[in-house]
Coordinates of C-alpha atoms in Angstrom, one line a residue:
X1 CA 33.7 -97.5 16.7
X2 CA 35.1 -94.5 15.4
X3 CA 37.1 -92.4 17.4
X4 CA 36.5 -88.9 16.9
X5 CA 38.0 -85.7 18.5
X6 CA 37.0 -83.0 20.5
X7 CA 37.3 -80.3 18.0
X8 CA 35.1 -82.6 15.2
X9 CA 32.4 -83.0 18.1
X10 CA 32.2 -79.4 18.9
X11 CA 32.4 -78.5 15.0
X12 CA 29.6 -80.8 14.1
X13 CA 27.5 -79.4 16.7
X14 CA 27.9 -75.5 15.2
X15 CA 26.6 -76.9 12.3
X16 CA 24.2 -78.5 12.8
X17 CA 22.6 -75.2 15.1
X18 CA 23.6 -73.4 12.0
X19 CA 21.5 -75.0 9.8
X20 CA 18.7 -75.1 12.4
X21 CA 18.8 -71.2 12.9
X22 CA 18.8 -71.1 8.8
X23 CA 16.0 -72.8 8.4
X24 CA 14.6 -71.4 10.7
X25 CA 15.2 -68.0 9.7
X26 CA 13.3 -68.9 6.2
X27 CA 10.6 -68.9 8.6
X28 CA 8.2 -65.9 7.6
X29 CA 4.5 -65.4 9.3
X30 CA 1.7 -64.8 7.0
X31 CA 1.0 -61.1 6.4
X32 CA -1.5 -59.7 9.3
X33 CA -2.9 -55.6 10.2
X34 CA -3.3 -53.7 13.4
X35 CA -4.6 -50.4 13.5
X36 CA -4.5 -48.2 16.6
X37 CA -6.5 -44.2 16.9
X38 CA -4.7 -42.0 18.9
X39 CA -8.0 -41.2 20.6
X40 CA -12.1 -41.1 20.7
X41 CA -12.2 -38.0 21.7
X42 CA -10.6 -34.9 20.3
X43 CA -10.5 -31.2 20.1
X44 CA -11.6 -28.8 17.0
X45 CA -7.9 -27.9 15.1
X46 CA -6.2 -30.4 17.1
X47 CA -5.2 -33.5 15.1
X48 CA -6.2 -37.4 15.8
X49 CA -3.6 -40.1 14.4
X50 CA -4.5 -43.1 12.4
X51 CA -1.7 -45.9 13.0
X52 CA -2.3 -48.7 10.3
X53 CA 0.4 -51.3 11.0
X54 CA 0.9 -54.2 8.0
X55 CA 3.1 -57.1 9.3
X56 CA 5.1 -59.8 7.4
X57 CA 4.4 -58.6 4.0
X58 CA 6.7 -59.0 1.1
X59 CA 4.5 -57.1 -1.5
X60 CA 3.2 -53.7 0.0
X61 CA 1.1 -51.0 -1.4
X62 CA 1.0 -47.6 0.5
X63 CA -3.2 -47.3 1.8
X64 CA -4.5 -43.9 0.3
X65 CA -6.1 -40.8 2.8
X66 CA -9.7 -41.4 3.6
X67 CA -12.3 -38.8 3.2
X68 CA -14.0 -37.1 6.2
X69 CA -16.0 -34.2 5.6
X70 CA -15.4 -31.3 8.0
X71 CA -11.5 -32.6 8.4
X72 CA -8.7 -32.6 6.7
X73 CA -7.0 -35.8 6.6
X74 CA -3.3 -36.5 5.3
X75 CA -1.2 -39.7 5.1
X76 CA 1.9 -39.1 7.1
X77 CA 5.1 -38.8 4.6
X78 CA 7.5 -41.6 5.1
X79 CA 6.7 -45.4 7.4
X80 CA 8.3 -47.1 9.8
X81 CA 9.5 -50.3 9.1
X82 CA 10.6 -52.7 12.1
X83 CA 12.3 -55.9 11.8
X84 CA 12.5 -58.6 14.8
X85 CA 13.8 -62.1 15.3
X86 CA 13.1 -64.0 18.0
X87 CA 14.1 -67.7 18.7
X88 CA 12.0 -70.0 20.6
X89 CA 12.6 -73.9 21.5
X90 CA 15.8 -73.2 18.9
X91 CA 13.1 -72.3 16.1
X92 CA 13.8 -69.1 15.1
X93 CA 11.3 -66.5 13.4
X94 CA 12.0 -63.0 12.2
X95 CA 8.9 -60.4 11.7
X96 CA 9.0 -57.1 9.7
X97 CA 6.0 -54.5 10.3
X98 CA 5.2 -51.6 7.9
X99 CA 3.0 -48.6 10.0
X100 CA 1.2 -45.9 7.9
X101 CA 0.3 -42.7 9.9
X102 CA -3.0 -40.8 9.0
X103 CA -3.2 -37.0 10.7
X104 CA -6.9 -35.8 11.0
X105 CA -7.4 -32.5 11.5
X106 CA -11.1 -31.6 12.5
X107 CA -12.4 -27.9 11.2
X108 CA -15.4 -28.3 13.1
X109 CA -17.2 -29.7 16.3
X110 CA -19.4 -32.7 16.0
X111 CA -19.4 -36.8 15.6
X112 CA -17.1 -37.8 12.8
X113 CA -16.1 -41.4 10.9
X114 CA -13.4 -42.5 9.6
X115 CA -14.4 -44.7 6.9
X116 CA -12.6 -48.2 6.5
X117 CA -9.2 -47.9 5.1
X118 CA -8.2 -50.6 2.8
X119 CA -3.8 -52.2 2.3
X120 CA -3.2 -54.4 -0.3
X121 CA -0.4 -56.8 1.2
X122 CA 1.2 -60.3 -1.0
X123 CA -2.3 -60.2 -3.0
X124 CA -4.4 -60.1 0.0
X125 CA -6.9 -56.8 1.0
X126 CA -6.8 -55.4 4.5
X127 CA -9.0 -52.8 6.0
X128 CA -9.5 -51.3 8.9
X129 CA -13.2 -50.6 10.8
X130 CA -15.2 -47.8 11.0
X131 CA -14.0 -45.8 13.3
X132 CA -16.1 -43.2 15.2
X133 CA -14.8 -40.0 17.2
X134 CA -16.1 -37.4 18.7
X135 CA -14.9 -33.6 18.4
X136 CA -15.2 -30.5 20.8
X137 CA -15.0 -26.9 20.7
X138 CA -12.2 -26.1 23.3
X139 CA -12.9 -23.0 24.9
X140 CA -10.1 -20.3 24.3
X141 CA -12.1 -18.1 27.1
X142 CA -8.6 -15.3 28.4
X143 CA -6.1 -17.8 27.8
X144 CA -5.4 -16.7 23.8
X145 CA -5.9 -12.9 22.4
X146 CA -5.2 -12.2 18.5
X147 CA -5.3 -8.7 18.1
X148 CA -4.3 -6.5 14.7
X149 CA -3.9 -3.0 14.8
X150 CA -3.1 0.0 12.2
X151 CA -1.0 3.1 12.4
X152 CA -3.0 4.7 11.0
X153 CA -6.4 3.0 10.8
X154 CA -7.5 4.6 7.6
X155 CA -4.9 5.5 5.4
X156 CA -6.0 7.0 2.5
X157 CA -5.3 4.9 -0.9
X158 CA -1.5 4.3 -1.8
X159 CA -1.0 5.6 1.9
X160 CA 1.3 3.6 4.2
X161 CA 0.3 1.9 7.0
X162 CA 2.0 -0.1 9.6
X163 CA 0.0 -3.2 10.2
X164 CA 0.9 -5.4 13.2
X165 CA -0.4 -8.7 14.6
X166 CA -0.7 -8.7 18.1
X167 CA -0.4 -12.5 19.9
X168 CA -1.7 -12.4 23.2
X169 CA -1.0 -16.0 25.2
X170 CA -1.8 -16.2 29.0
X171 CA 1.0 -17.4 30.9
X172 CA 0.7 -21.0 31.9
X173 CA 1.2 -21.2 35.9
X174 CA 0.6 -23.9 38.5
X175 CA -0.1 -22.0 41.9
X176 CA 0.4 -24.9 44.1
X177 CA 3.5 -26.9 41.9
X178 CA 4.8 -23.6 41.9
X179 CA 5.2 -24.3 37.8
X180 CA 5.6 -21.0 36.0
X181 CA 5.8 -20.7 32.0
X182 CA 8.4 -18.4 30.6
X183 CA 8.1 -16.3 27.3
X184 CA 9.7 -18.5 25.2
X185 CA 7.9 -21.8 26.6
X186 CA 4.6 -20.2 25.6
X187 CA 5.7 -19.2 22.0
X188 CA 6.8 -22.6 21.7
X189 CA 3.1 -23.8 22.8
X190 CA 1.6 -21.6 18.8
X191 CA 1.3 -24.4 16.6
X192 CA 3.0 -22.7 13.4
X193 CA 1.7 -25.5 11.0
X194 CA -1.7 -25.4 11.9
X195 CA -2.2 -21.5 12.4
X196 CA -2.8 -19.2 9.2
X197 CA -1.3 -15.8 9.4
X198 CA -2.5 -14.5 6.1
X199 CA -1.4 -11.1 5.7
X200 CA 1.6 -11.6 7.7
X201 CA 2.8 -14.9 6.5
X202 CA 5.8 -13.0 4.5
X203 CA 6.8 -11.6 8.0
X204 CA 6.8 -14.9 9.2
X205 CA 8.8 -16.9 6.5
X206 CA 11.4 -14.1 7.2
X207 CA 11.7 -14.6 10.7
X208 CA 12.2 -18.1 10.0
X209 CA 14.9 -17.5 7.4
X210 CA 16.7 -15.4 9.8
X211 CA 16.5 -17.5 12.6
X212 CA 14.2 -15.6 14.8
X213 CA 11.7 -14.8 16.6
X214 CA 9.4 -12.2 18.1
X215 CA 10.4 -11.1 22.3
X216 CA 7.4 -11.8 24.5
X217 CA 7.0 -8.8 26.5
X218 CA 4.2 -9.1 29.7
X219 CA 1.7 -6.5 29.3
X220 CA -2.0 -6.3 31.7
X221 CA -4.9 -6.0 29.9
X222 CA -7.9 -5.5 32.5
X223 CA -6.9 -7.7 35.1
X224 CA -5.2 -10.4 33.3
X225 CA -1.4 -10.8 32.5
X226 CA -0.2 -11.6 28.7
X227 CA 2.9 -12.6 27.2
X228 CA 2.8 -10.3 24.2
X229 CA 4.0 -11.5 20.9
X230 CA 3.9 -8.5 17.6
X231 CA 5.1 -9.2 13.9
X232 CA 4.6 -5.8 11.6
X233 CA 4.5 -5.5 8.6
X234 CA 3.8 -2.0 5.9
X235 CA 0.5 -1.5 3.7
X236 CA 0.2 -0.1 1.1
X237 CA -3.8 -0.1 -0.1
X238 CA -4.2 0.3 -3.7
X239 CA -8.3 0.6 -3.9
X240 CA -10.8 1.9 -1.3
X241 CA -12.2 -0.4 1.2
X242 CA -11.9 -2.8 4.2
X243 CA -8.3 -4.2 4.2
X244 CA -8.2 -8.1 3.1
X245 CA -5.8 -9.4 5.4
X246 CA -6.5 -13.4 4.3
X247 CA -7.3 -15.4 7.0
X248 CA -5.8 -15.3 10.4
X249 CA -6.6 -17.6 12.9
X250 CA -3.8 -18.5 15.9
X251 CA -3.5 -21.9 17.4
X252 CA -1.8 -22.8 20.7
X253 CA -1.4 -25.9 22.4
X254 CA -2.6 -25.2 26.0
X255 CA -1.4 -27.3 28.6
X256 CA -3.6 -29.4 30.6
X257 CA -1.5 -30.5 33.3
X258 CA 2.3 -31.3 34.2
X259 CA 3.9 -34.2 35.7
X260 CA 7.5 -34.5 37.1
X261 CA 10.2 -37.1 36.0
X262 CA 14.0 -37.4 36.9
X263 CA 16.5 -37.8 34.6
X264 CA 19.0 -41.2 34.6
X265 CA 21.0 -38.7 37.2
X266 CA 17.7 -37.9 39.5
X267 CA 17.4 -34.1 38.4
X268 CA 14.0 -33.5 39.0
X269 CA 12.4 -32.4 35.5
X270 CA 8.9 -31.2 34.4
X271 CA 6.9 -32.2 31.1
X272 CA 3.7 -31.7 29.8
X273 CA 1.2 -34.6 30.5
X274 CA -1.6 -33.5 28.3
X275 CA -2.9 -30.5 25.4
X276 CA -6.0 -28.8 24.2
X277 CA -5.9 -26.3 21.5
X278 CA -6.9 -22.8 22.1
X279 CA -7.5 -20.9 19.0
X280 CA -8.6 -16.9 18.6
X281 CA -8.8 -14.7 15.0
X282 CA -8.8 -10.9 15.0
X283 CA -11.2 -8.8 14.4
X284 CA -10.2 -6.3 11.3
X285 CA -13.6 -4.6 10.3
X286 CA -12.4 -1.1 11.7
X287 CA -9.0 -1.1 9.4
X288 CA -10.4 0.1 5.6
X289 CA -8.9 2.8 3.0
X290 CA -10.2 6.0 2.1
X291 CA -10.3 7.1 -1.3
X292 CA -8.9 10.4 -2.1
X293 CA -10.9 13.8 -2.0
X294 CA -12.1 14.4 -5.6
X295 CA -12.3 18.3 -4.3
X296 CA -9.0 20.2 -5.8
X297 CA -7.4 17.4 -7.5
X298 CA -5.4 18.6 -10.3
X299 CA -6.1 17.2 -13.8
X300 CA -2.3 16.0 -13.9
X301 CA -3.1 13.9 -10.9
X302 CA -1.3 10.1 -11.5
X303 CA -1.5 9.0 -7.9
X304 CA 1.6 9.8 -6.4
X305 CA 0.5 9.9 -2.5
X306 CA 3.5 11.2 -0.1
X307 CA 5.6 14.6 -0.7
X308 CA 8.1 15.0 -3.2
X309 CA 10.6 17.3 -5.3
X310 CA 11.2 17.0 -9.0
X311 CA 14.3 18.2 -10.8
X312 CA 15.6 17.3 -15.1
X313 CA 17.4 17.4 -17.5
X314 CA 18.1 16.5 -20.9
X315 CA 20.1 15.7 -23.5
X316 CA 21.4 16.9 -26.6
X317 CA 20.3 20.8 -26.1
X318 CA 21.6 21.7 -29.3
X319 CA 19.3 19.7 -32.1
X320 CA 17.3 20.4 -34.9
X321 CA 14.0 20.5 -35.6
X322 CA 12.1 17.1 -35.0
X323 CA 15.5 15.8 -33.6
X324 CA 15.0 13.3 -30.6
X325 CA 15.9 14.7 -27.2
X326 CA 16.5 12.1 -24.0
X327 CA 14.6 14.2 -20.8
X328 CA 15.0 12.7 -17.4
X329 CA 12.7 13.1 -14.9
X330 CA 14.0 12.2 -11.1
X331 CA 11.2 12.2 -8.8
X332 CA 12.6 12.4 -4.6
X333 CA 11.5 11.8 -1.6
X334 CA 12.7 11.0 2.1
X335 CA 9.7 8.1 2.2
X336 CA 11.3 5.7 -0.8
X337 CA 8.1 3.6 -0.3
X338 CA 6.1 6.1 -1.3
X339 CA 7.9 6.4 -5.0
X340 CA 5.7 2.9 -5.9
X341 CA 3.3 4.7 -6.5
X342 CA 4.6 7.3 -8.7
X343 CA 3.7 7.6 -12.2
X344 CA 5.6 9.7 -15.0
X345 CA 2.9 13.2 -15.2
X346 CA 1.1 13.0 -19.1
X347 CA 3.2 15.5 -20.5
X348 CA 1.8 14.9 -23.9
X349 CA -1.5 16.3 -22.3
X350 CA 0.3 19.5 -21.8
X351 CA -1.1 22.0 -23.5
X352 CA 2.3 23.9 -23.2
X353 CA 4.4 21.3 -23.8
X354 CA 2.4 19.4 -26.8
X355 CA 2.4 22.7 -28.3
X356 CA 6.4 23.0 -28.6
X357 CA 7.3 18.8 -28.4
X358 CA 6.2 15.9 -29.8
X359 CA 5.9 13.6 -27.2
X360 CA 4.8 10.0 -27.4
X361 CA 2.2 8.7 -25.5
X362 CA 2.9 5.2 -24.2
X363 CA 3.5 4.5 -20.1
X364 CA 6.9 4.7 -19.4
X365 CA 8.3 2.7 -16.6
X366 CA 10.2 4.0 -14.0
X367 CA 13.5 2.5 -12.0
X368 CA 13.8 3.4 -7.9
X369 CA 17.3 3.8 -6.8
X370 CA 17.4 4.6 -3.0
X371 CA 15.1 7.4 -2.3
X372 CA 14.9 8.4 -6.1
X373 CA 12.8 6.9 -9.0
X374 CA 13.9 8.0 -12.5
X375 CA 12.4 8.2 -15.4
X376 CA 13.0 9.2 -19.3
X377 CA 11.4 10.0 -22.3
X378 CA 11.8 11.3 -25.6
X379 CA 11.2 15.5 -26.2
X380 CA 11.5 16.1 -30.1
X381 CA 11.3 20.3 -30.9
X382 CA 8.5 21.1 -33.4
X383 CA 9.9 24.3 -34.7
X384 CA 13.2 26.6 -34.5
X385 CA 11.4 29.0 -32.2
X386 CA 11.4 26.4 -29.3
X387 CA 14.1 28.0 -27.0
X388 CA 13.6 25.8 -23.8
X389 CA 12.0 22.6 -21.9
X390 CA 9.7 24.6 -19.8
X391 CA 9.5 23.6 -16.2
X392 CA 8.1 19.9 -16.0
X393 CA 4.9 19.3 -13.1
X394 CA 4.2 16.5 -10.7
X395 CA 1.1 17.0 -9.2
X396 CA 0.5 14.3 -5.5
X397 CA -1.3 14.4 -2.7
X398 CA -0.1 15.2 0.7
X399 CA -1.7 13.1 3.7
X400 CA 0.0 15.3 6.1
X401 CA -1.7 18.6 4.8
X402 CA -4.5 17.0 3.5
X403 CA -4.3 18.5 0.1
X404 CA -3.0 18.5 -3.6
X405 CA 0.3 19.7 -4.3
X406 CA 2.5 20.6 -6.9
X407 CA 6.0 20.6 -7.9
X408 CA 8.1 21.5 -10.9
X409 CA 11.5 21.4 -12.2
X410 CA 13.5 24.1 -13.6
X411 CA 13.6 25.0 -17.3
X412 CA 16.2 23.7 -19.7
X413 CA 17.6 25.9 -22.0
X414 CA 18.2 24.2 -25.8
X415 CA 19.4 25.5 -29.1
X416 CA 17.1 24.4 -32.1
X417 CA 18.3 25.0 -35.8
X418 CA 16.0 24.6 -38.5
X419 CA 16.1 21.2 -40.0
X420 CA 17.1 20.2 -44.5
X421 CA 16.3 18.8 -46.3
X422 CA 17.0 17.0 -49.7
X423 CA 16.5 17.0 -53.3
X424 CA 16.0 13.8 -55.2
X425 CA 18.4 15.1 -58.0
X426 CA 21.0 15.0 -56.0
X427 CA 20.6 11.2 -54.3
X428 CA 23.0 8.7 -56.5
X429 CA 21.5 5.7 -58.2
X430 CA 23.1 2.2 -57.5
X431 CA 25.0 2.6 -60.9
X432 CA 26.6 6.0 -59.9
X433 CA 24.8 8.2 -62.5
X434 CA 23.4 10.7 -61.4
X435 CA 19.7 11.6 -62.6
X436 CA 19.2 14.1 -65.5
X437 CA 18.0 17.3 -63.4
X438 CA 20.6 18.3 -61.5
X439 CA 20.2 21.9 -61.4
X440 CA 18.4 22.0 -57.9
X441 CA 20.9 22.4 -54.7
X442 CA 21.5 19.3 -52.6
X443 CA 20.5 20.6 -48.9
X444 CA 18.5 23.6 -48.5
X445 CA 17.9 25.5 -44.6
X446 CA 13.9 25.2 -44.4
X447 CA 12.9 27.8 -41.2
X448 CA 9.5 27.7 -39.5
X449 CA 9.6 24.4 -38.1
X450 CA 8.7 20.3 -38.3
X451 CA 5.6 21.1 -40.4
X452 CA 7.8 22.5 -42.9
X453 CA 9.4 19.8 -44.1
X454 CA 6.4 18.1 -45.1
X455 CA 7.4 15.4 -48.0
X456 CA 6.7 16.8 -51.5
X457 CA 6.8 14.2 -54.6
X458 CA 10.0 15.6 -55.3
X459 CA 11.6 15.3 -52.0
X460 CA 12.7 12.9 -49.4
X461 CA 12.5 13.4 -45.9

């Protein structure tokens, strides 16, 4: 016999477990599927999971969202994946399982299925059942309010009004726990992702941005107590009519019941045990735009809605005839949202002014600058006579008096000289000779205006 050491012994024997726990590591079970549903029984808005669990599969393909008409249904972005090894009678045998969530969101009340939904795993096909559920109409009776109101209800058209969703959410409260919700618990309890606040979303995505949120303030209505919740927000209507606020429809997560549990110190906490949604929309059919009176509107009118004061200028003031002259036209007033609507007046429809300038047609855009939008245009003198920009108009409407209004700006004095013109004998060919008539003088003063320097054959303009 051979003798052999302690150390060999004990060194032959880690080995030898070592290459038992490898092989036994190489160990996989065949690929297998669970599925679990959150529950049979749900609520309308309130979602249902779908947990599709693939185990011990090398080769994986993500299952794709079933259909169910009257839900929407979504596969969960991202999956868990768990890995486990456990050791038995020194065989070991690790397990990896892939779970897929589904979200179904019922719209509606009523007996749904969720059709069979198939995993393609190492070249194998798994599906899951059927599954049937059930979904109720959870009644919001005083526990949730929605509420928008108008300041003022009907504005006229490109009139302002402040629009602002009222949230009304009954405090939750547990008489004999003696289990009171605060203001911020209950704005915790509206579901953000499953509410739509149409009009108001904008408002929302601001808050967000900024990091905040609307104060809950208690307020009675009848006999009932409400945490009060209001995000505002301006408009402006551009068309007469009921306002299209997009669809609004709150969701909150009402509790169903608390339970206590202590912390690993034995502080005494409290947790919600269970949910139904509540879910309310407002009623906007009183909120519409009226169009403006047609009675005394001034044939000038562009739209401007608010009240306003005009001043301009212009520049050069000393031009010649048919000589291009910059105006500006600043248009004020202590509302700056009322300037949107503010277009430059037709002056070209002037009979005074088209009579004295030629001024072109097109829309000209204006740029807003605090409480002033500017604009500017192009004035050219038709004849020498012209001795002034005569007082420019903007015609609005003003919701305070009810009425049509106009102001004007000041005149501008200008200086405009005849224009010249000249002769054709006296232009230069390319080779420097001049042509054979050369008798005529190079620029002559022509007086009585644009028209009269028409082009003849023998002259340029």
């Amino acid at each position: 016999m051979i003798p052999v050491s302690r150390s060999q012994l004990l060194f032959h024997s880690l080995a030898a477990i070592l290459a038992t726990f490898l092989v036994a590591v190489a160990t996989l079970e065949a690929a297998d599927m669970t599925f679990k549903l959150s529950s049979r029984e749900g609520y309308v808005a309130a979602p249902i999971f779908l947990e599709m669990t693939v185990s011990d599969a090398t080769d994986l393909e993500p299952p794709a969202a079933p259909a169910i008409e009257g839900a929407d249904v979504r596969l969960m972005p991202g999956s868990r994946t768990m890995t486990s090894t456990s050791i038995i009678n020194g065989r070991a045998t690790t397990s990896t399982s892939t779970t897929f969530v589904f979200e179904i969101v019922p719209r509606r009340a009523g007996r749904f299925v969720i059709p069979p939904v198939m995993a393609r795993a190492d070249g194998q096909e798994f599906q899951t059942p059927a599954l049937p559920f059930v979904v109720n109409q959870s009644e919001t009776g005083d526990l949730l309010k929605v509420e928008v109101k108008a300041d003022p209800t009907d504005p006229l058209v490109g009139e302002e009004s402040l629009l602002t969703l009222r949230i009304l959410v009954r405090p939750y409260r547990e008489e004999a726990a003696r289990i009171s919700a605060d203001e911020e618990t209950m704005w915790g309890r509206i579901q953000r992702d499953r509410s739509e606040f149409g009009y108001f979303k904008p408002a929302m995505i601001e808050l967000d941005r900024q990091r905040q949120r609307p104060a809950g303030r208690e307020e009675l209505v009848g006999d009932v107590a409400y945490f009060v919740y209001e995000v505002s927000r301006p408009w402006r209507p551009s068309a007469p009519g009921p306002a299209d606020l997009g669809p609004i429809e709150i969701v909150v997560d009402w509790p169903t019941g608390t339970r206590r549990v202590a912390d690993l110190f034995g502080r005494q906490t409290v947790e919600i045990s269970g949910v139904r949604p509540v879910t309310a929309s407002p009623d906007v059919a009183g909120i519409a735009a009226r169009p403006l009176p047609e009675a005394g509107r001034p044939d000038d009118f562009t739209g401007a809605i608010g009240r306003f004061t005009v001043d301009a200028s212009a520049k050069p003031t000393d031009v010649a005839v048919g000589d291009p002259i910059t105006v500006t036209f600043r248009v004020m007033s202590d509302d700056p949202g009322s300037l949107e609507g503010v277009r430059l007046p037709p002056f070209h429809r002037d009979p005074a002014l088209s009579a004295m300038f030629r001024i072109p047609a097109d829309e000209v855009a204006g740029s807003i600058v605090g409480n002033v939008k500017t604009f500017t245009q192009t004035f050219r003198p038709l004849a020498d006579s012209v001795k002034e920009i005569p007082p420019l108009r903007l015609s609005y409407f003003d919701p305070e008096r009810n009425g049509y209004a106009t102001v004007s700006s000041a005149p501008i004095p200008i200086a405009v000289s005849p224009s010249e013109r000249l002769a054709l004998n006296k232009i230069v060919t390319a080779s420097g000779a001049e042509p054979a008539a050369a008798s005529a003088p190079g620029l002559t003063p022509v007086a009585g205006g644009l028209l009269a320097n028409a082009a003849r054959d023998e002259l340029v303009r």
